[in-house]
Amino acid sequence: MTIGTLSAAVSHVGRIRSNNQDSGYSGNKLFVVADGMGGHAGGDVASAIAIRRIRDADMEYTSAHDAEFALQSALIASNSLLAEAVFEHPELTGMGTTVSGFIRVGDQIAIAHIGDSRIYLYRDGELSQISVDHTFVQRLVDSGRITPEEALVHPRRSVLMRVLGDVESSPEIDTMILDTRPGDRWLLCSDGLSGVVSDTVITGILSRHSNPDDACHQLVRKSLDGGAPDNVTVVLVDVTADPDTPPGRPNTVGSAASPLVFETDSRTKPVRLPLLRLHTLKPPPESHFESQSEEYLDELIAEDKRRARRRKRNLVIGIVLIVAVVAVALSLAYQWTQTRFFVGTNGETVVVFQGVQQSLGPISLSHEYMVTSLTLDELRPYDRARVEETINVDSYSEAITIVNWLTDAAIR
Ligand code: CA
């Protein structure tokens, strides 16, 4: 059977980042996304260098194995280009990029993948993640240290264990060959989509929008609706049974699509990278890749535990301090109430109370200080009403003055 493809690619800077460090490419046979990252500079440079090199591999192959080898070689060549760029421009040290892509050969696809960009297959209404994230948290999940649910909110979820960059001369790249058939939709995306939009929502969009261009735009729209904290890149490839499906025009998106101008800072002159003009880079993104030794992994886990313990201890100290401050404030407030007096009644006689009439829940803030022999019945009606409502005074002596005055006016 002759099969073809219909594809689309969209890349968006997102709502928070100032530059797009993602790149994507949808060609005739090759489809790929790359998510760049960098220290002082270079995320957009890294993904652009990689995509520009890898897209040279967009051609006909006689077998999927040839395509797999060619794609893997293109990734390794990109890795060398990144190392060369860093060697010539040390300010780019630490830049790296994920790459996830495939080349279609007939009814097979040859995949190459490194990093945490993703390849999904949507088939018969179901979405499956084909690539495995090369992330710190995925490693914790694989080794049973945390659950997949904990991984979604883990503070180190953006830390990558493997990328193309200037660290490894022979990066470990996952490759595989899979069968495909008409009706399959292959989705490639950066974590700006998969980290924000759930699989369920992605599945819904793929089921409703049969046009790949529409579907790509809807996916990006969903990420923007979700706040789009990161760059978002989506490449969608529909496998069709129509041999006449015209090959789409190769489409490069993201930072690889635009000329880049780069300058280190105000003290140095702008420099040119081979074949690339680069633009000013803003502060480094939070994601970065790390060495992958077991000792380092264990140290990271220990560090996370220490941090959690410190947070817990600080929380306890904070609570104790708040309780202490509240207790002191309450004590001072109570002492103040005991400097106050008022004249009232116990129901039969006139009484001088110490404290205030208000109560704190079940706790009364006043008590009988002196019970007089003056009964309510002896008071004039007007005075009796005032005493029953209580009369506030500033001091005990003022209270006595009022009691004397009431006594003098009493009907005896
Ligand atoms: Ca990203």
mmCIF file of C-alpha atoms and ligand atoms in Angstrom:
data_model
loop_
_atom_site.group_PDB
_atom_site.id
_atom_site.type_symbol
_atom_site.label_atom_id
_atom_site.label_comp_id
_atom_site.label_asym_id
_atom_site.label_seq_id
_atom_site.Cartn_x
_atom_site.Cartn_y
_atom_site.Cartn_z
ATOM 1 C CA MET A 1 0.000 0.000 0.000
ATOM 2 C CA THR A 2 1.252 3.462 -0.819
ATOM 3 C CA ILE A 3 0.894 5.787 2.101
ATOM 4 C CA GLY A 4 1.642 9.452 2.558
ATOM 5 C CA THR A 5 1.592 12.040 5.284
ATOM 6 C CA LEU A 6 -0.056 15.343 6.030
ATOM 7 C CA SER A 7 1.715 17.396 8.638
ATOM 8 C CA ALA A 8 1.824 20.732 10.444
ATOM 9 C CA ALA A 9 4.186 22.478 12.827
ATOM 10 C CA VAL A 10 3.587 25.377 15.207
ATOM 11 C CA SER A 11 5.915 26.994 17.749
ATOM 12 C CA HIS A 12 4.977 29.717 20.228
ATOM 13 C CA VAL A 13 7.133 31.618 22.724
ATOM 14 C CA GLY A 14 4.449 31.187 25.430
ATOM 15 C CA ARG A 15 3.265 33.758 27.938
ATOM 16 C CA ILE A 16 6.274 34.069 30.271
ATOM 17 C CA ARG A 17 9.522 33.546 28.357
ATOM 18 C CA SER A 18 11.048 36.423 26.434
ATOM 19 C CA ASN A 19 12.508 34.259 23.673
ATOM 20 C CA ASN A 20 11.670 31.009 21.966
ATOM 21 C CA GLN A 21 14.278 28.344 22.689
ATOM 22 C CA ASP A 22 12.294 25.623 20.919
ATOM 23 C CA SER A 23 12.697 24.652 17.288
ATOM 24 C CA GLY A 24 10.657 22.329 15.135
ATOM 25 C CA TYR A 25 10.669 20.940 11.623
ATOM 26 C CA SER A 26 8.068 19.159 9.545
ATOM 27 C CA GLY A 27 9.462 18.010 6.208
ATOM 28 C CA ASN A 28 8.741 15.358 3.626
ATOM 29 C CA LYS A 29 10.057 12.334 5.484
ATOM 30 C CA LEU A 30 11.536 13.874 8.621
ATOM 31 C CA PHE A 31 9.657 15.418 11.557
ATOM 32 C CA VAL A 32 11.405 16.677 14.662
ATOM 33 C CA VAL A 33 11.194 18.979 17.701
ATOM 34 C CA ALA A 34 14.049 20.364 19.811
ATOM 35 C CA ASP A 35 13.802 22.196 23.133
ATOM 36 C CA GLY A 36 16.908 24.241 23.868
ATOM 37 C CA MET A 37 18.275 25.291 27.228
ATOM 38 C CA GLY A 38 21.321 27.177 28.303
ATOM 39 C CA GLY A 39 23.271 28.644 31.134
ATOM 40 C CA HIS A 40 24.326 32.217 30.446
ATOM 41 C CA ALA A 41 23.093 31.923 26.888
ATOM 42 C CA GLY A 42 22.299 29.574 24.184
ATOM 43 C CA GLY A 43 18.999 27.691 24.485
ATOM 44 C CA ASP A 44 17.705 29.063 21.227
ATOM 45 C CA VAL A 45 21.152 28.685 19.644
ATOM 46 C CA ALA A 46 21.341 25.033 20.689
ATOM 47 C CA SER A 47 17.959 23.980 19.300
ATOM 48 C CA ALA A 48 18.545 26.006 16.121
ATOM 49 C CA ILE A 49 21.959 24.410 15.482
ATOM 50 C CA ALA A 50 20.485 20.959 16.050
ATOM 51 C CA ILE A 51 17.397 21.383 13.851
ATOM 52 C CA ARG A 52 19.361 23.015 11.015
ATOM 53 C CA ARG A 53 21.800 20.105 11.010
ATOM 54 C CA ILE A 54 19.210 17.353 11.460
ATOM 55 C CA ARG A 55 16.909 18.563 8.692
ATOM 56 C CA ASP A 56 19.675 17.696 6.198
ATOM 57 C CA ALA A 57 18.597 14.107 6.879
ATOM 58 C CA ASP A 58 15.149 14.731 5.325
ATOM 59 C CA MET A 59 15.351 12.440 2.297
ATOM 60 C CA GLU A 60 14.244 9.080 0.907
ATOM 61 C CA TYR A 61 15.801 5.997 2.485
ATOM 62 C CA THR A 62 15.743 2.448 1.182
ATOM 63 C CA SER A 63 15.062 0.970 4.606
ATOM 64 C CA ALA A 64 13.952 2.059 8.056
ATOM 65 C CA HIS A 65 17.288 0.848 9.407
ATOM 66 C CA ASP A 66 19.131 3.202 7.056
ATOM 67 C CA ALA A 67 16.879 6.029 8.196
ATOM 68 C CA GLU A 68 17.426 5.143 11.854
ATOM 69 C CA PHE A 69 21.188 5.203 11.344
ATOM 70 C CA ALA A 70 21.040 8.479 9.400
ATOM 71 C CA LEU A 71 18.897 10.161 12.053
ATOM 72 C CA GLN A 72 21.064 8.973 14.914
ATOM 73 C CA SER A 73 24.151 10.167 13.017
ATOM 74 C CA ALA A 74 22.531 13.558 12.473
ATOM 75 C CA LEU A 75 21.937 13.900 16.229
ATOM 76 C CA ILE A 76 25.539 12.956 17.001
ATOM 77 C CA ALA A 77 26.743 15.438 14.368
ATOM 78 C CA SER A 78 24.590 18.117 16.025
ATOM 79 C CA ASN A 79 26.156 17.269 19.347
ATOM 80 C CA SER A 80 29.608 17.872 17.848
ATOM 81 C CA LEU A 81 28.437 21.184 16.333
ATOM 82 C CA LEU A 82 27.220 22.306 19.757
ATOM 83 C CA ALA A 83 30.554 21.412 21.326
ATOM 84 C CA GLU A 84 32.379 23.340 18.572
ATOM 85 C CA ALA A 85 30.171 26.380 19.055
ATOM 86 C CA VAL A 86 30.893 26.338 22.800
ATOM 87 C CA PHE A 87 34.602 25.935 22.126
ATOM 88 C CA GLU A 88 34.589 29.031 19.892
ATOM 89 C CA HIS A 89 32.210 30.983 22.136
ATOM 90 C CA PRO A 90 32.770 29.987 25.776
ATOM 91 C CA GLU A 91 29.876 32.225 26.836
ATOM 92 C CA LEU A 92 27.604 29.535 25.375
ATOM 93 C CA THR A 93 28.933 26.925 27.818
ATOM 94 C CA GLY A 94 26.156 24.849 29.274
ATOM 95 C CA MET A 95 23.803 25.122 26.340
ATOM 96 C CA GLY A 96 22.025 21.977 25.278
ATOM 97 C CA THR A 97 18.924 20.735 23.547
ATOM 98 C CA THR A 98 16.477 17.887 23.533
ATOM 99 C CA VAL A 99 15.695 16.259 20.192
ATOM 100 C CA SER A 100 12.761 13.983 19.408
ATOM 101 C CA GLY A 101 12.033 13.066 15.826
ATOM 102 C CA PHE A 102 11.462 10.387 13.236
ATOM 103 C CA ILE A 103 11.920 9.613 9.573
ATOM 104 C CA ARG A 104 9.143 7.742 7.755
ATOM 105 C CA VAL A 105 10.118 5.032 5.308
ATOM 106 C CA GLY A 106 6.983 3.495 3.773
ATOM 107 C CA ASP A 107 4.886 2.076 6.584
ATOM 108 C CA GLN A 108 7.643 2.295 9.159
ATOM 109 C CA ILE A 109 9.084 5.111 11.169
ATOM 110 C CA ALA A 110 12.608 5.336 12.571
ATOM 111 C CA ILE A 111 12.712 7.301 15.810
ATOM 112 C CA ALA A 112 15.587 9.043 17.571
ATOM 113 C CA HIS A 113 15.063 10.682 20.941
ATOM 114 C CA ILE A 114 17.050 12.356 23.710
ATOM 115 C CA GLY A 115 15.695 14.569 26.487
ATOM 116 C CA ASP A 116 12.139 15.245 27.607
ATOM 117 C CA SER A 117 10.392 16.349 24.448
ATOM 118 C CA ARG A 118 7.821 13.734 23.568
ATOM 119 C CA ILE A 119 6.594 11.533 20.778
ATOM 120 C CA TYR A 120 3.001 10.321 21.063
ATOM 121 C CA LEU A 121 0.965 8.028 18.836
ATOM 122 C CA TYR A 122 -2.760 8.685 18.535
ATOM 123 C CA ARG A 123 -4.330 5.513 17.116
ATOM 124 C CA ASP A 124 -7.942 4.288 17.255
ATOM 125 C CA GLY A 125 -8.917 7.095 19.604
ATOM 126 C CA GLU A 126 -6.158 6.394 22.110
ATOM 127 C CA LEU A 127 -3.036 8.403 22.878
ATOM 128 C CA SER A 128 0.171 6.567 23.849
ATOM 129 C CA GLN A 129 3.466 8.115 24.836
ATOM 130 C CA ILE A 130 6.143 6.434 22.724
ATOM 131 C CA SER A 131 9.269 8.191 23.987
ATOM 132 C CA VAL A 132 10.554 7.891 27.546
ATOM 133 C CA ASP A 133 11.613 11.126 29.266
ATOM 134 C CA HIS A 134 15.303 11.324 30.098
ATOM 135 C CA THR A 135 14.555 13.239 33.254
ATOM 136 C CA PHE A 136 15.654 13.002 36.852
ATOM 137 C CA VAL A 137 12.078 12.311 37.978
ATOM 138 C CA GLN A 138 11.540 9.600 35.343
ATOM 139 C CA ARG A 139 14.614 7.912 36.759
ATOM 140 C CA LEU A 140 13.185 8.163 40.266
ATOM 141 C CA VAL A 141 9.930 6.645 38.954
ATOM 142 C CA ASP A 142 11.766 3.847 37.127
ATOM 143 C CA SER A 143 13.714 2.948 40.255
ATOM 144 C CA GLY A 144 10.528 2.966 42.364
ATOM 145 C CA ARG A 145 11.613 5.917 44.489
ATOM 146 C CA ILE A 146 8.572 8.046 43.646
ATOM 147 C CA THR A 147 5.220 7.485 41.931
ATOM 148 C CA PRO A 148 4.312 8.922 38.504
ATOM 149 C CA GLU A 149 1.850 11.221 40.321
ATOM 150 C CA GLU A 150 4.620 12.559 42.586
ATOM 151 C CA ALA A 151 6.769 13.097 39.485
ATOM 152 C CA LEU A 152 4.203 15.547 38.064
ATOM 153 C CA VAL A 153 4.733 17.980 40.955
ATOM 154 C CA HIS A 154 8.339 17.136 41.876
ATOM 155 C CA PRO A 155 10.527 20.271 42.333
ATOM 156 C CA ARG A 156 13.167 18.757 40.052
ATOM 157 C CA ARG A 157 10.780 17.664 37.316
ATOM 158 C CA SER A 158 12.515 19.869 34.724
ATOM 159 C CA VAL A 159 15.996 18.490 35.371
ATOM 160 C CA LEU A 160 17.229 16.480 32.400
ATOM 161 C CA MET A 161 19.635 13.583 32.622
ATOM 162 C CA ARG A 162 20.465 13.456 28.909
ATOM 163 C CA VAL A 163 20.552 16.070 26.149
ATOM 164 C CA LEU A 164 22.675 17.071 23.200
ATOM 165 C CA GLY A 165 25.217 19.655 24.276
ATOM 166 C CA ASP A 166 28.820 20.264 25.117
ATOM 167 C CA VAL A 167 29.041 17.781 28.011
ATOM 168 C CA GLU A 168 28.953 14.307 26.454
ATOM 169 C CA SER A 169 30.974 13.547 23.334
ATOM 170 C CA SER A 170 28.886 10.422 22.680
ATOM 171 C CA PRO A 171 25.371 11.115 23.936
ATOM 172 C CA GLU A 172 23.084 8.184 24.661
ATOM 173 C CA ILE A 173 20.286 8.415 22.095
ATOM 174 C CA ASP A 174 17.181 6.196 22.150
ATOM 175 C CA THR A 175 16.292 4.809 18.726
ATOM 176 C CA MET A 176 13.582 2.454 17.545
ATOM 177 C CA ILE A 177 11.656 1.416 14.478
ATOM 178 C CA LEU A 178 7.863 1.141 14.614
ATOM 179 C CA ASP A 179 5.164 0.233 12.111
ATOM 180 C CA THR A 180 2.645 2.850 11.143
ATOM 181 C CA ARG A 181 -0.581 2.761 9.157
ATOM 182 C CA PRO A 182 -3.147 5.107 7.667
ATOM 183 C CA GLY A 183 -5.129 6.880 10.373
ATOM 184 C CA ASP A 184 -2.178 7.119 12.751
ATOM 185 C CA ARG A 185 -1.424 10.593 14.088
ATOM 186 C CA TRP A 186 2.096 11.135 15.382
ATOM 187 C CA LEU A 187 2.459 14.026 17.781
ATOM 188 C CA LEU A 188 5.850 15.507 18.626
ATOM 189 C CA CYS A 189 5.981 18.267 21.236
ATOM 190 C CA SER A 190 8.159 20.124 23.701
ATOM 191 C CA ASP A 191 7.336 20.028 27.414
ATOM 192 C CA GLY A 192 5.645 23.421 26.976
ATOM 193 C CA LEU A 193 2.700 21.325 25.771
ATOM 194 C CA SER A 194 3.033 18.046 27.693
ATOM 195 C CA GLY A 195 3.841 19.810 30.975
ATOM 196 C CA VAL A 196 0.768 22.025 30.783
ATOM 197 C CA VAL A 197 -1.950 20.188 28.843
ATOM 198 C CA SER A 198 -3.121 16.793 30.108
ATOM 199 C CA ASP A 199 -3.151 13.679 27.922
ATOM 200 C CA THR A 200 -6.945 13.658 28.173
ATOM 201 C CA VAL A 201 -7.230 17.168 26.754
ATOM 202 C CA ILE A 202 -4.676 16.383 24.012
ATOM 203 C CA THR A 203 -6.678 13.263 23.100
ATOM 204 C CA GLY A 204 -9.886 15.326 22.920
ATOM 205 C CA ILE A 205 -8.328 17.851 20.546
ATOM 206 C CA LEU A 206 -6.858 15.150 18.292
ATOM 207 C CA SER A 207 -10.251 13.427 18.129
ATOM 208 C CA ARG A 208 -12.117 16.628 17.225
ATOM 209 C CA HIS A 209 -9.725 18.330 14.801
ATOM 210 C CA SER A 210 -8.944 16.168 11.794
ATOM 211 C CA ASN A 211 -6.959 18.886 10.027
ATOM 212 C CA PRO A 212 -3.387 18.732 11.358
ATOM 213 C CA ASP A 213 -2.926 22.488 11.144
ATOM 214 C CA ASP A 214 -6.111 23.118 13.150
ATOM 215 C CA ALA A 215 -5.134 20.476 15.690
ATOM 216 C CA CYS A 216 -1.654 22.026 16.164
ATOM 217 C CA HIS A 217 -3.114 25.473 16.724
ATOM 218 C CA GLN A 218 -5.701 24.131 19.157
ATOM 219 C CA LEU A 219 -3.002 22.320 21.147
ATOM 220 C CA VAL A 220 -0.907 25.487 21.384
ATOM 221 C CA ARG A 221 -4.047 27.448 22.297
ATOM 222 C CA LYS A 222 -4.710 25.040 25.192
ATOM 223 C CA SER A 223 -1.188 25.569 26.503
ATOM 224 C CA LEU A 224 -1.643 29.351 26.307
ATOM 225 C CA ASP A 225 -4.962 28.990 28.161
ATOM 226 C CA GLY A 226 -3.032 27.064 30.799
ATOM 227 C CA GLY A 227 -0.616 29.973 31.317
ATOM 228 C CA ALA A 228 2.112 28.742 28.915
ATOM 229 C CA PRO A 229 5.044 29.211 31.318
ATOM 230 C CA ASP A 230 7.385 27.733 28.713
ATOM 231 C CA ASN A 231 7.835 27.779 24.929
ATOM 232 C CA VAL A 232 5.386 25.463 23.156
ATOM 233 C CA THR A 233 6.206 23.518 19.998
ATOM 234 C CA VAL A 234 3.945 20.993 18.310
ATOM 235 C CA VAL A 235 4.522 18.928 15.159
ATOM 236 C CA LEU A 236 1.659 16.689 14.039
ATOM 237 C CA VAL A 237 2.010 14.046 11.328
ATOM 238 C CA ASP A 238 -1.066 12.310 9.920
ATOM 239 C CA VAL A 239 -0.464 9.083 8.055
ATOM 240 C CA THR A 240 -2.796 8.807 5.055
ATOM 241 C CA ALA A 241 -3.695 6.064 2.622
ATOM 242 C CA ASP A 242 -3.796 8.508 -0.246
ATOM 243 C CA PRO A 243 -0.770 8.056 -2.497
ATOM 244 C CA ASP A 244 -1.586 11.405 -4.073
ATOM 245 C CA THR A 245 -1.188 13.268 -0.806
ATOM 246 C CA PRO A 246 1.026 16.158 -1.925
ATOM 247 C CA PRO A 247 4.173 16.451 0.129
ATOM 248 C CA GLY A 248 3.838 19.547 2.301
ATOM 249 C CA ARG A 249 6.362 22.298 1.983
ATOM 250 C CA PRO A 250 9.105 21.722 4.546
ATOM 251 C CA ASN A 251 8.364 23.976 7.463
ATOM 252 C CA THR A 252 10.866 25.098 10.094
ATOM 253 C CA VAL A 253 9.432 26.777 13.209
ATOM 254 C CA GLY A 254 10.781 28.303 16.434
ATOM 255 C CA SER A 255 14.276 29.706 16.832
ATOM 256 C CA ALA A 256 15.689 27.677 13.917
ATOM 257 C CA ALA A 257 13.304 29.595 11.630
ATOM 258 C CA SER A 258 14.743 33.041 12.281
ATOM 259 C CA PRO A 259 18.190 34.586 12.036
ATOM 260 C CA LEU A 260 19.658 35.049 15.476
ATOM 261 C CA VAL A 261 21.835 37.876 16.749
ATOM 262 C CA PHE A 262 23.872 37.233 19.813
ATOM 263 C CA GLU A 263 25.918 39.479 22.087
ATOM 264 C CA THR A 264 27.391 38.467 25.397
ATOM 265 C CA ASP A 265 27.081 41.716 27.355
ATOM 266 C CA SER A 266 27.839 45.425 27.018
ATOM 267 C CA ARG A 267 31.561 44.958 27.608
ATOM 268 C CA THR A 268 32.105 42.683 24.652
ATOM 269 C CA LYS A 269 31.388 43.135 21.009
ATOM 270 C CA PRO A 270 28.738 41.081 19.273
ATOM 271 C CA VAL A 271 30.130 37.837 17.933
ATOM 272 C CA ARG A 272 29.027 35.716 15.043
ATOM 273 C CA LEU A 273 28.574 31.997 15.159
ATOM 274 C CA PRO A 274 29.275 30.000 12.048
ATOM 275 C CA LEU A 275 26.226 30.240 9.773
ATOM 276 C CA LEU A 276 24.164 31.806 12.554
ATOM 277 C CA ARG A 277 23.409 35.270 13.776
ATOM 278 C CA LEU A 278 22.250 35.135 17.322
ATOM 279 C CA HIS A 279 20.284 37.575 19.419
ATOM 280 C CA THR A 280 20.580 38.774 23.005
ATOM 281 C CA LEU A 281 19.606 36.203 25.521
ATOM 282 C CA LYS A 282 17.707 36.865 28.718
ATOM 283 C CA PRO A 283 18.349 35.228 32.095
ATOM 284 C CA PRO A 284 18.892 31.479 31.987
ATOM 285 C CA PRO A 285 15.847 29.219 32.020
ATOM 286 C CA GLU A 286 15.259 27.089 35.081
ATOM 287 C CA SER A 287 15.672 23.788 33.333
ATOM 288 C CA HIS A 288 19.119 22.386 32.890
ATOM 289 C CA PHE A 289 20.747 19.070 32.441
ATOM 290 C CA GLU A 290 22.816 17.330 35.045
ATOM 291 C CA SER A 291 25.525 14.734 35.187
ATOM 292 C CA GLN A 292 24.079 11.259 35.294
ATOM 293 C CA SER A 293 26.292 9.340 37.733
ATOM 294 C CA GLU A 294 24.561 7.267 40.418
ATOM 295 C CA GLU A 295 26.466 9.065 43.187
ATOM 296 C CA TYR A 296 25.262 12.368 41.854
ATOM 297 C CA LEU A 297 21.703 11.047 41.675
ATOM 298 C CA ASP A 298 21.899 9.863 45.280
ATOM 299 C CA GLU A 299 23.351 13.206 46.333
ATOM 300 C CA LEU A 300 20.437 15.008 44.639
ATOM 301 C CA ILE A 301 17.936 12.792 46.442
ATOM 302 C CA ALA A 302 19.706 13.376 49.770
ATOM 303 C CA GLU A 303 19.717 17.105 49.102
ATOM 304 C CA ASP A 304 15.981 17.080 48.400
ATOM 305 C CA LYS A 305 15.378 15.224 51.677
ATOM 306 C CA ARG A 306 17.543 17.679 53.613
ATOM 307 C CA ARG A 307 15.626 20.553 52.043
ATOM 308 C CA ALA A 308 12.301 18.953 52.986
ATOM 309 C CA ARG A 309 13.512 18.509 56.586
ATOM 310 C CA ARG A 310 14.630 22.167 56.723
ATOM 311 C CA ARG A 311 11.249 23.303 55.403
ATOM 312 C CA LYS A 312 9.465 21.209 58.048
ATOM 313 C CA ARG A 313 11.678 22.550 60.846
ATOM 314 C CA ASN A 314 11.156 26.154 59.715
ATOM 315 C CA LEU A 315 7.407 25.552 59.595
ATOM 316 C CA VAL A 316 7.388 24.256 63.188
ATOM 317 C CA ILE A 317 9.497 27.209 64.392
ATOM 318 C CA GLY A 318 7.132 29.590 62.593
ATOM 319 C CA ILE A 319 4.055 28.069 64.207
ATOM 320 C CA VAL A 320 5.633 28.144 67.682
ATOM 321 C CA LEU A 321 6.563 31.821 67.224
ATOM 322 C CA ILE A 322 3.055 32.745 66.089
ATOM 323 C CA VAL A 323 1.493 30.891 69.044
ATOM 324 C CA ALA A 324 3.894 32.649 71.448
ATOM 325 C CA VAL A 325 3.135 36.099 70.009
ATOM 326 C CA VAL A 326 -0.616 35.461 70.167
ATOM 327 C CA ALA A 327 -0.319 34.222 73.789
ATOM 328 C CA VAL A 328 1.637 37.335 74.868
ATOM 329 C CA ALA A 329 -0.854 39.612 73.096
ATOM 330 C CA LEU A 330 -3.802 37.873 74.775
ATOM 331 C CA SER A 331 -2.135 38.093 78.174
ATOM 332 C CA LEU A 332 -1.476 41.850 77.753
ATOM 333 C CA ALA A 333 -5.047 42.401 76.567
ATOM 334 C CA TYR A 334 -6.417 40.540 79.595
ATOM 335 C CA GLN A 335 -4.252 42.563 81.985
ATOM 336 C CA TRP A 336 -5.592 45.765 80.423
ATOM 337 C CA THR A 337 -9.226 44.636 80.887
ATOM 338 C CA GLN A 338 -8.524 44.175 84.609
ATOM 339 C CA THR A 339 -7.710 47.908 84.959
ATOM 340 C CA ARG A 340 -11.327 48.667 83.948
ATOM 341 C CA PHE A 341 -14.416 48.810 86.215
ATOM 342 C CA PHE A 342 -18.165 49.158 85.714
ATOM 343 C CA VAL A 343 -21.224 49.459 87.885
ATOM 344 C CA GLY A 344 -23.944 46.871 87.289
ATOM 345 C CA THR A 345 -26.076 44.403 89.156
ATOM 346 C CA ASN A 346 -26.147 40.752 90.168
ATOM 347 C CA GLY A 347 -29.922 40.829 89.785
ATOM 348 C CA GLU A 348 -30.629 42.010 93.346
ATOM 349 C CA THR A 349 -28.107 44.595 94.449
ATOM 350 C CA VAL A 350 -25.787 47.117 92.872
ATOM 351 C CA VAL A 351 -22.345 45.600 92.232
ATOM 352 C CA VAL A 352 -18.979 47.064 91.203
ATOM 353 C CA PHE A 353 -17.349 44.789 88.592
ATOM 354 C CA GLN A 354 -13.680 44.621 87.659
ATOM 355 C CA GLY A 355 -12.949 44.038 83.949
ATOM 356 C CA VAL A 356 -15.004 44.641 80.812
ATOM 357 C CA GLN A 357 -18.469 43.392 79.946
ATOM 358 C CA GLN A 358 -17.408 41.580 76.781
ATOM 359 C CA SER A 359 -16.449 37.939 76.997
ATOM 360 C CA LEU A 360 -14.004 35.841 75.005
ATOM 361 C CA GLY A 361 -16.197 32.892 74.033
ATOM 362 C CA PRO A 362 -16.898 31.065 77.290
ATOM 363 C CA ILE A 363 -14.307 33.133 79.179
ATOM 364 C CA SER A 364 -15.804 36.072 81.080
ATOM 365 C CA LEU A 365 -13.527 39.113 81.255
ATOM 366 C CA SER A 366 -15.100 40.537 84.416
ATOM 367 C CA HIS A 367 -15.920 39.488 87.963
ATOM 368 C CA GLU A 368 -17.748 40.937 90.986
ATOM 369 C CA TYR A 369 -15.312 43.218 92.818
ATOM 370 C CA MET A 370 -17.578 44.714 95.471
ATOM 371 C CA VAL A 371 -21.212 43.838 96.239
ATOM 372 C CA THR A 372 -23.029 46.812 97.790
ATOM 373 C CA SER A 373 -26.042 46.674 100.114
ATOM 374 C CA LEU A 374 -27.971 48.959 97.755
ATOM 375 C CA THR A 375 -30.813 46.934 96.208
ATOM 376 C CA LEU A 376 -32.339 47.560 92.781
ATOM 377 C CA ASP A 377 -35.728 48.140 94.349
ATOM 378 C CA GLU A 378 -34.316 51.136 96.222
ATOM 379 C CA LEU A 379 -33.127 52.895 93.045
ATOM 380 C CA ARG A 380 -35.171 55.472 91.237
ATOM 381 C CA PRO A 381 -36.610 53.942 88.024
ATOM 382 C CA TYR A 382 -34.247 55.954 85.804
ATOM 383 C CA ASP A 383 -31.153 55.029 87.884
ATOM 384 C CA ARG A 384 -32.266 51.399 88.025
ATOM 385 C CA ALA A 385 -32.488 51.270 84.225
ATOM 386 C CA ARG A 386 -28.970 52.761 83.938
ATOM 387 C CA VAL A 387 -27.516 50.292 86.428
ATOM 388 C CA GLU A 388 -29.167 47.378 84.638
ATOM 389 C CA GLU A 389 -27.577 48.587 81.397
ATOM 390 C CA THR A 390 -24.301 49.006 83.377
ATOM 391 C CA ILE A 391 -22.274 52.200 83.787
ATOM 392 C CA ASN A 392 -18.650 52.160 82.598
ATOM 393 C CA VAL A 393 -16.051 54.055 84.638
ATOM 394 C CA ASP A 394 -12.308 54.605 84.378
ATOM 395 C CA SER A 395 -11.340 53.581 87.910
ATOM 396 C CA TYR A 396 -12.491 51.929 91.103
ATOM 397 C CA SER A 397 -12.729 55.302 92.908
ATOM 398 C CA GLU A 398 -15.008 56.613 90.157
ATOM 399 C CA ALA A 399 -17.175 53.514 90.634
ATOM 400 C CA ILE A 400 -17.431 54.254 94.374
ATOM 401 C CA THR A 401 -18.396 57.854 93.602
ATOM 402 C CA ILE A 402 -21.254 56.595 91.427
ATOM 403 C CA VAL A 403 -22.379 54.065 94.073
ATOM 404 C CA ASN A 404 -22.420 56.871 96.690
ATOM 405 C CA TRP A 405 -24.378 59.088 94.363
ATOM 406 C CA LEU A 406 -26.911 56.292 93.678
ATOM 407 C CA THR A 407 -27.199 55.703 97.441
ATOM 408 C CA ASP A 408 -27.871 59.387 98.107
ATOM 409 C CA ALA A 409 -30.579 59.440 95.422
ATOM 410 C CA ALA A 410 -32.102 56.131 96.507
ATOM 411 C CA ILE A 411 -35.639 55.812 97.814
ATOM 412 C CA ARG A 412 -35.073 54.555 101.334
HETATM 413 CA CA CA B 1 10.921 23.553 27.510
#
